[in-house]
Tab-separated table of C-alpha atoms and ligand atoms in Angstrom:
chain	number	residue	atom	x	y	z
U	29	MET	CA	203.059	146.262	4.693
U	30	ALA	CA	206.404	147.840	3.929
U	31	SER	CA	207.956	146.173	6.958
U	32	VAL	CA	206.667	142.728	5.979
U	33	GLN	CA	208.134	143.241	2.523
U	34	ALA	CA	211.436	144.281	4.042
U	35	MET	CA	211.302	141.144	6.208
U	36	LEU	CA	210.545	138.987	3.192
U	37	GLY	CA	213.594	140.402	1.496
U	38	GLY	CA	215.650	139.865	4.644
U	39	ASP	CA	217.940	137.103	3.502
U	40	ALA	CA	218.145	138.093	-0.161
U	41	GLY	CA	221.119	139.798	-1.734
U	42	PRO	CA	222.190	143.364	-1.001
U	43	GLN	CA	219.524	146.028	-1.238
U	44	GLY	CA	218.944	147.094	-4.814
U	45	SER	CA	220.212	143.770	-6.210
U	46	THR	CA	218.117	141.798	-8.705
U	47	GLU	CA	217.672	138.996	-6.171
U	48	ALA	CA	216.382	141.368	-3.491
U	49	ALA	CA	213.977	142.894	-6.021
U	50	GLN	CA	212.652	139.444	-6.969
U	51	VAL	CA	212.132	138.463	-3.322
U	52	ALA	CA	210.314	141.722	-2.647
U	53	GLU	CA	208.103	141.130	-5.684
U	54	VAL	CA	207.131	137.620	-4.508
U	55	GLY	CA	206.478	139.038	-1.034
U	56	ALA	CA	204.156	141.682	-2.454
U	57	LYS	CA	202.322	139.003	-4.437
U	58	ALA	CA	201.965	136.844	-1.312
U	59	LEU	CA	200.422	139.735	0.600
U	60	GLU	CA	198.058	140.329	-2.287
U	61	VAL	CA	196.961	136.659	-2.117
U	62	LEU	CA	196.235	137.078	1.606
U	63	ARG	CA	194.336	140.309	1.007
U	64	LYS	CA	192.106	138.638	-1.576
U	65	SER	CA	191.522	135.247	0.074
U	66	ILE	CA	190.450	134.356	3.588
U	67	SER	CA	193.367	132.234	4.743
U	68	VAL	CA	192.895	129.532	7.365
U	69	ASP	CA	195.102	127.141	9.310
U	70	VAL	CA	192.510	124.359	9.463
U	71	HIS	CA	194.098	122.505	12.396
U	72	THR	CA	196.193	124.067	15.124
U	73	HIS	CA	196.642	123.956	18.864
U	74	GLY	CA	198.018	127.497	18.813
U	75	GLY	CA	201.680	126.773	19.432
U	76	PRO	CA	203.522	126.217	22.737
U	77	GLN	CA	201.431	128.859	24.524
U	78	GLY	CA	198.263	127.490	22.939
U	79	ILE	CA	195.314	125.499	24.086
U	80	TYR	CA	197.474	122.778	25.694
U	81	SER	CA	198.764	125.388	28.094
U	82	PRO	CA	197.706	125.193	31.745
U	83	ALA	CA	198.562	128.899	32.074
U	84	PRO	CA	195.976	131.584	31.311
U	85	PRO	CA	195.816	132.421	27.604
U	86	ASN	CA	198.217	135.096	26.397
U	87	GLY	CA	198.146	137.248	23.278
U	88	MET	CA	200.702	135.345	21.218
U	89	LEU	CA	198.252	133.683	18.851
U	90	ALA	CA	196.625	136.971	17.824
U	91	ALA	CA	199.989	138.748	17.540
U	92	GLY	CA	201.451	136.071	15.265
U	93	MET	CA	198.349	135.998	13.079
U	94	ARG	CA	198.454	139.775	12.616
U	95	ALA	CA	202.190	139.704	11.859
U	96	GLY	CA	201.792	137.022	9.183
U	97	SER	CA	198.429	138.240	7.765
U	98	LEU	CA	196.669	134.977	8.657
U	99	ALA	CA	192.891	135.507	8.767
U	100	ALA	CA	191.668	132.515	10.781
U	101	VAL	CA	192.720	129.416	12.658
U	102	CYS	CA	190.686	126.392	13.598
U	103	LEU	CA	191.868	126.052	17.194
U	104	SER	CA	191.465	122.479	18.289
U	105	GLU	CA	191.038	121.433	21.872
U	106	ILE	CA	191.894	117.847	22.747
U	107	PRO	CA	189.425	116.182	25.107
U	108	ASP	CA	191.617	113.083	25.607
U	109	GLU	CA	194.780	115.119	26.159
U	110	PRO	CA	195.019	114.176	29.895
U	111	LEU	CA	195.401	110.531	28.846
U	112	LEU	CA	198.136	110.955	26.245
U	113	GLY	CA	201.761	110.024	26.505
U	114	ARG	CA	204.515	108.401	24.499
U	115	ASN	CA	205.631	104.809	24.713
U	116	ALA	CA	209.288	103.716	24.648
U	117	ALA	CA	209.336	103.979	20.836
U	118	GLY	CA	208.131	107.593	21.018
U	119	VAL	CA	204.700	106.726	19.665
U	120	THR	CA	201.750	108.727	21.035
U	121	GLY	CA	198.840	106.931	22.625
U	122	ILE	CA	196.775	106.765	25.799
U	123	THR	CA	198.579	105.712	28.964
U	124	ARG	CA	195.427	104.906	30.968
U	125	TRP	CA	191.649	104.766	30.626
U	126	PRO	CA	189.561	107.875	31.369
U	127	MET	CA	187.468	108.139	34.479
U	128	PRO	CA	183.756	108.649	33.833
U	129	GLY	CA	183.100	112.314	33.050
U	130	GLU	CA	186.818	113.175	33.000
U	131	LEU	CA	187.115	114.001	29.299
U	132	TYR	CA	183.846	115.921	29.343
U	133	SER	CA	185.090	118.162	32.144
U	134	HIS	CA	188.445	118.620	30.401
U	135	HIS	CA	186.568	119.622	27.231
U	136	LEU	CA	184.494	122.217	29.155
U	137	GLU	CA	187.637	123.580	30.799
U	138	ARG	CA	189.394	124.035	27.451
U	139	LEU	CA	186.294	125.705	25.970
U	140	ALA	CA	186.401	128.200	28.821
U	141	TRP	CA	190.148	128.749	28.197
U	142	ALA	CA	189.423	129.510	24.521
U	143	ASP	CA	186.544	131.852	25.442
U	144	GLU	CA	188.904	133.785	27.683
U	145	MET	CA	191.489	134.093	24.945
U	146	VAL	CA	188.956	135.305	22.403
U	147	ALA	CA	187.599	137.844	24.896
U	148	HIS	CA	190.956	139.279	26.017
U	149	HIS	CA	193.318	139.120	23.069
U	150	GLY	CA	191.703	140.917	20.164
U	151	LEU	CA	190.343	137.786	18.556
U	152	GLN	CA	186.899	137.066	17.258
U	153	ARG	CA	185.088	133.739	17.250
U	154	ALA	CA	183.825	132.898	13.767
U	155	LEU	CA	180.488	131.096	13.875
U	156	THR	CA	179.543	131.531	10.207
U	157	ALA	CA	181.231	132.124	6.859
U	158	ALA	CA	179.879	135.686	7.010
U	159	ASP	CA	181.776	136.184	10.299
U	160	LEU	CA	184.987	135.034	8.606
U	161	ALA	CA	184.433	137.344	5.647
U	162	SER	CA	183.690	140.440	7.707
U	163	ALA	CA	186.602	139.807	10.097
U	164	HIS	CA	188.964	139.322	7.151
U	165	ALA	CA	187.771	142.569	5.578
U	166	ALA	CA	188.418	144.366	8.881
U	167	GLY	CA	191.873	142.777	9.381
U	168	GLN	CA	190.592	141.078	12.535
U	169	PRO	CA	192.040	137.588	13.273
U	170	SER	CA	189.375	134.921	13.860
U	171	VAL	CA	189.171	131.649	15.713
U	172	ILE	CA	187.054	128.734	14.540
U	173	GLY	CA	186.277	126.310	17.350
U	174	GLY	CA	187.478	122.760	16.776
U	175	VAL	CA	187.519	119.606	18.841
U	176	GLU	CA	190.011	116.800	18.242
U	177	GLY	CA	188.065	113.646	19.024
U	178	LEU	CA	184.499	113.361	20.301
U	179	ASP	CA	185.498	111.341	23.343
U	180	PHE	CA	183.862	113.943	25.594
U	181	MET	CA	180.428	112.861	24.339
U	182	GLU	CA	180.460	109.511	26.179
U	183	GLY	CA	177.630	108.470	23.851
U	184	LYS	CA	175.458	111.497	24.682
U	185	LEU	CA	174.357	113.225	21.467
U	186	GLU	CA	173.103	116.283	23.364
U	187	ARG	CA	176.737	117.113	24.180
U	188	LEU	CA	177.320	117.651	20.455
U	189	GLU	CA	174.621	120.284	20.458
U	190	GLU	CA	176.121	121.889	23.549
U	191	ALA	CA	179.544	122.012	21.814
U	192	HIS	CA	177.923	123.737	18.851
U	193	GLN	CA	176.297	126.288	21.157
U	194	ARG	CA	179.711	126.942	22.679
U	195	GLY	CA	181.118	127.788	19.243
U	196	ILE	CA	182.548	124.488	17.974
U	197	ARG	CA	182.253	124.323	14.196
U	198	SER	CA	184.639	121.485	13.365
U	199	ALA	CA	184.259	118.051	14.914
U	200	GLN	CA	186.944	115.384	14.556
U	201	LEU	CA	185.355	111.983	15.097
U	202	VAL	CA	188.266	110.075	16.620
U	203	HIS	CA	191.693	110.704	18.151
U	204	TYR	CA	193.768	108.288	20.286
U	205	THR	CA	191.155	106.991	22.717
U	206	PRO	CA	189.047	104.042	21.616
U	207	ASN	CA	185.456	105.307	21.375
U	208	ASP	CA	182.064	104.079	20.203
U	209	ILE	CA	182.146	106.176	16.991
U	210	GLY	CA	184.808	104.574	14.803
U	211	ASP	CA	188.316	103.171	14.461
U	212	PHE	CA	191.433	105.340	14.501
U	213	GLN	CA	194.740	104.931	12.693
U	214	MET	CA	197.051	103.986	15.534
U	215	GLY	CA	194.578	101.905	17.507
U	216	VAL	CA	193.174	98.407	17.452
U	217	VAL	CA	190.461	97.974	14.808
U	218	LYS	CA	187.336	97.011	16.721
U	219	HIS	CA	184.399	98.441	14.746
U	220	ASP	CA	185.482	97.693	11.168
U	221	GLY	CA	184.957	101.366	10.385
U	222	LEU	CA	182.127	103.568	11.551
U	223	THR	CA	179.490	102.511	14.097
U	224	ALA	CA	175.752	103.224	13.959
U	225	LEU	CA	176.367	105.920	16.584
U	226	GLY	CA	179.125	107.327	14.355
U	227	ALA	CA	176.628	107.628	11.497
U	228	GLU	CA	174.200	109.369	13.852
U	229	VAL	CA	176.946	111.763	14.937
U	230	ILE	CA	177.624	112.673	11.293
U	231	ARG	CA	173.943	113.364	10.669
U	232	GLY	CA	173.847	115.379	13.900
U	233	CYS	CA	176.821	117.498	12.762
U	234	HIS	CA	175.094	118.156	9.429
U	235	ARG	CA	171.952	119.257	11.218
U	236	LEU	CA	173.783	121.541	13.639
U	237	GLY	CA	176.205	122.962	11.063
U	238	MET	CA	179.601	121.500	11.901
U	239	ILE	CA	182.365	120.268	9.618
U	240	ILE	CA	183.148	116.553	9.966
U	241	ASP	CA	186.893	116.069	10.362
U	242	VAL	CA	188.092	112.522	9.686
U	243	ALA	CA	191.712	113.094	10.672
U	244	HIS	CA	193.125	110.103	12.614
U	245	ALA	CA	190.347	107.812	11.302
U	246	THR	CA	191.270	104.581	9.523
U	247	GLU	CA	190.725	104.382	5.764
U	248	GLN	CA	187.828	101.995	6.424
U	249	THR	CA	186.212	104.532	8.790
U	250	VAL	CA	186.744	107.327	6.257
U	251	LYS	CA	185.112	105.305	3.481
U	252	ALA	CA	182.097	104.597	5.690
U	253	ALA	CA	181.900	108.271	6.750
U	254	ALA	CA	181.967	109.320	3.091
U	255	LYS	CA	178.961	107.073	2.399
U	256	VAL	CA	176.921	108.532	5.261
U	257	SER	CA	177.979	112.148	4.811
U	258	THR	CA	176.047	114.421	2.461
U	259	LYS	CA	178.575	117.268	2.943
U	260	PRO	CA	182.242	117.562	1.978
U	261	LEU	CA	184.603	115.955	4.500
U	262	LEU	CA	187.704	117.482	6.031
U	263	LEU	CA	190.856	115.504	6.808
U	264	SER	CA	192.597	118.283	8.642
U	265	HIS	CA	196.177	117.165	9.281
U	266	THR	CA	198.193	114.513	7.501
U	267	ALA	CA	200.616	114.033	4.590
U	268	LEU	CA	200.887	111.667	1.670
U	269	ALA	CA	202.233	108.267	2.727
U	270	GLY	CA	205.849	107.891	1.660
U	271	SER	CA	206.216	111.671	1.216
U	272	ARG	CA	209.704	112.335	-0.083
U	273	ALA	CA	209.580	115.954	1.018
U	274	MET	CA	208.854	115.003	4.632
U	275	ALA	CA	211.461	112.234	4.831
U	276	SER	CA	211.323	109.790	7.731
U	277	THR	CA	208.793	110.497	10.469
U	278	ARG	CA	207.538	108.798	13.610
U	279	LEU	CA	204.089	109.796	12.297
U	280	ALA	CA	204.220	107.506	9.248
U	281	ALA	CA	201.163	105.618	10.525
U	282	ARG	CA	199.191	108.875	10.432
U	283	CYS	CA	199.876	109.524	6.734
U	284	VAL	CA	197.340	108.583	4.058
U	285	SER	CA	197.530	106.507	0.888
U	286	PRO	CA	196.419	107.967	-2.480
U	287	ASP	CA	193.163	105.949	-2.252
U	288	HIS	CA	192.459	107.219	1.258
U	289	ALA	CA	193.032	110.797	0.027
U	290	ARG	CA	190.790	110.329	-3.016
U	291	VAL	CA	187.859	109.325	-0.788
U	292	ILE	CA	187.968	112.813	0.763
U	293	ALA	CA	188.298	114.569	-2.596
U	294	GLU	CA	185.329	112.635	-3.987
U	295	THR	CA	183.083	114.159	-1.306
U	296	GLY	CA	184.229	117.588	-2.542
U	297	GLY	CA	186.314	117.779	0.625
U	298	VAL	CA	189.774	118.994	1.545
U	299	ILE	CA	192.957	117.514	2.996
U	300	GLY	CA	195.096	119.619	5.298
U	301	ILE	CA	198.821	119.002	5.125
U	302	TRP	CA	200.629	119.378	8.438
U	303	ALA	CA	203.791	121.481	8.712
U	304	ILE	CA	206.036	118.619	9.843
U	305	PHE	CA	208.618	119.261	7.125
U	306	PRO	CA	212.247	120.393	7.423
U	307	ASP	CA	211.533	123.884	6.005
U	308	LEU	CA	208.924	125.933	4.137
U	309	ASP	CA	210.146	124.904	0.668
U	310	LYS	CA	209.886	121.224	1.620
U	311	TYR	CA	206.452	121.934	3.072
U	312	VAL	CA	205.364	123.364	-0.282
U	313	GLU	CA	206.661	120.162	-1.920
U	314	GLY	CA	204.481	118.240	0.539
U	315	LEU	CA	201.446	120.296	-0.552
U	316	LYS	CA	202.329	119.520	-4.186
U	317	GLU	CA	202.656	115.785	-3.507
U	318	MET	CA	199.046	115.772	-2.316
U	319	ALA	CA	197.806	118.160	-5.044
U	320	ASP	CA	199.286	115.791	-7.657
U	321	ILE	CA	197.014	113.032	-6.299
U	322	VAL	CA	193.744	114.833	-5.544
U	323	GLY	CA	194.006	118.145	-7.426
U	324	VAL	CA	194.725	121.622	-6.145
U	325	ASP	CA	191.050	122.185	-5.167
U	326	HIS	CA	191.293	119.549	-2.432
U	327	VAL	CA	194.389	120.611	-0.498
U	328	CYS	CA	194.711	123.037	2.409
U	329	VAL	CA	196.996	123.894	5.319
U	330	GLY	CA	196.498	122.189	8.690
U	331	THR	CA	199.769	122.814	10.469
U	332	ASP	CA	199.018	120.919	13.696
U	333	GLN	CA	201.096	123.745	15.077
U	334	GLN	CA	203.374	123.056	17.980
U	335	VAL	CA	204.215	119.569	16.757
U	336	ALA	CA	207.982	119.644	16.283
U	337	PRO	CA	209.924	119.628	14.110
U	338	GLY	CA	207.615	121.821	12.099
U	339	ALA	CA	208.253	124.348	9.350
U	340	LEU	CA	205.711	126.805	10.729
U	341	GLN	CA	206.111	127.301	14.460
U	342	ASP	CA	205.204	130.988	14.364
U	343	TYR	CA	202.316	132.567	12.458
U	344	ALA	CA	204.486	135.560	11.580
U	345	GLN	CA	205.852	133.036	9.015
U	346	TRP	CA	202.448	132.632	7.323
U	347	VAL	CA	203.123	135.190	4.584
U	348	HIS	CA	206.487	133.478	3.986
U	349	LEU	CA	204.642	130.201	3.440
U	350	ILE	CA	202.520	131.853	0.751
U	351	ALA	CA	205.666	133.317	-0.821
U	352	ALA	CA	207.200	129.811	-0.779
U	353	MET	CA	204.091	128.481	-2.582
U	354	LEU	CA	204.520	131.129	-5.290
U	355	ARG	CA	208.260	130.450	-5.581
U	356	GLY	CA	207.506	126.726	-5.706
U	357	GLY	CA	205.359	127.070	-8.810
U	358	PHE	CA	201.784	127.568	-7.545
U	359	SER	CA	199.944	130.475	-9.189
U	360	SER	CA	198.438	133.219	-7.024
U	361	GLU	CA	195.004	131.690	-7.583
U	362	GLU	CA	196.192	128.223	-6.537
U	363	ALA	CA	198.014	129.603	-3.487
U	364	GLY	CA	194.800	131.393	-2.453
U	365	LYS	CA	192.824	128.164	-2.726
U	366	ILE	CA	195.330	126.170	-0.665
U	367	ALA	CA	195.744	128.946	1.896
U	368	GLY	CA	192.020	129.043	2.645
U	369	GLY	CA	189.759	129.206	-0.422
U	370	ASN	CA	189.235	125.438	-0.529
U	371	TYR	CA	188.481	125.263	3.183
U	372	MET	CA	186.027	128.167	2.880
U	373	ARG	CA	184.152	126.180	0.230
U	374	ILE	CA	183.528	123.297	2.636
U	375	PHE	CA	182.914	125.641	5.576
U	376	ARG	CA	180.112	127.329	3.616
U	377	ALA	CA	178.650	123.930	2.680
U	378	ALA	CA	178.767	122.444	6.190
U	379	VAL	CA	178.353	125.449	8.499
U	380	GLY	CA	176.738	128.144	6.348
Y	5	LIG	ZN1	196.008	115.100	15.530
């Protein structure tokens, strides 16, 4: 703890100065927030050595989480990742159609990669809220299984159940590949929202105990999902459209309007703000922009880590993010909610 406090005071004035004392005090408060609340990055790929990596998993995720006192991450695999690329304008999308079974086998491969990481790098897979609580109490970093897009299902509902058995607890309906579930933000609207299969998928997730993540879905899809869903929704990684703190971004089409955001809040759900801001203070402003619209009980942190430029490329910075929230005007209680308390509320409701 002492070393983290020293680190937090690193760029303050000379030792013993009033400024250094203030920084150390905020740092101590931030650590106290993380001791009291289970903190969660609700959407991450685990950084450059993360789940995208073709190499065997290394220990960097666990090491960073320990260094920054981050309790849990929802590590998202990306079934349609083999199809993705950027067009001439730098916009992400699919570059070809999948072969039958291709995204399912990629999904199984990434699940195995995550299993290996959990087994060999001092991590624990959290399957229930009780798992998260006991791991947090023991100072043990946890991984929540997430899947970014249900394209691996290829219409087969039994694959949802298999994903649950393999530890997936957060299911994002759509990503960049057109599927038979619903429309996504950067694609061609072809379903006018959610399909009948999409509604069945939501009911299936409720039954199994998985959070429904409507990141990437169009506002129309989100509204339809909110009607079908009887549990709070998650929108794991976005920012408020026109965010002044974020400034210009090639991801403008992935941001959400105030109305879009309110749909999530009205289900009792939470909106994760990604870390694509110039620095931590700007990131905190981005959290505030959303909290001003939906209230502080409906905002959380979904870094989408490894997307650059991002204010949080290394989890050792996590405690600094909490300190920035406190410096930026959030109370300790509010910082605890944003850092994980709000997400834990919906996790308990959807997963148990
Ligand atoms: Zn995404």
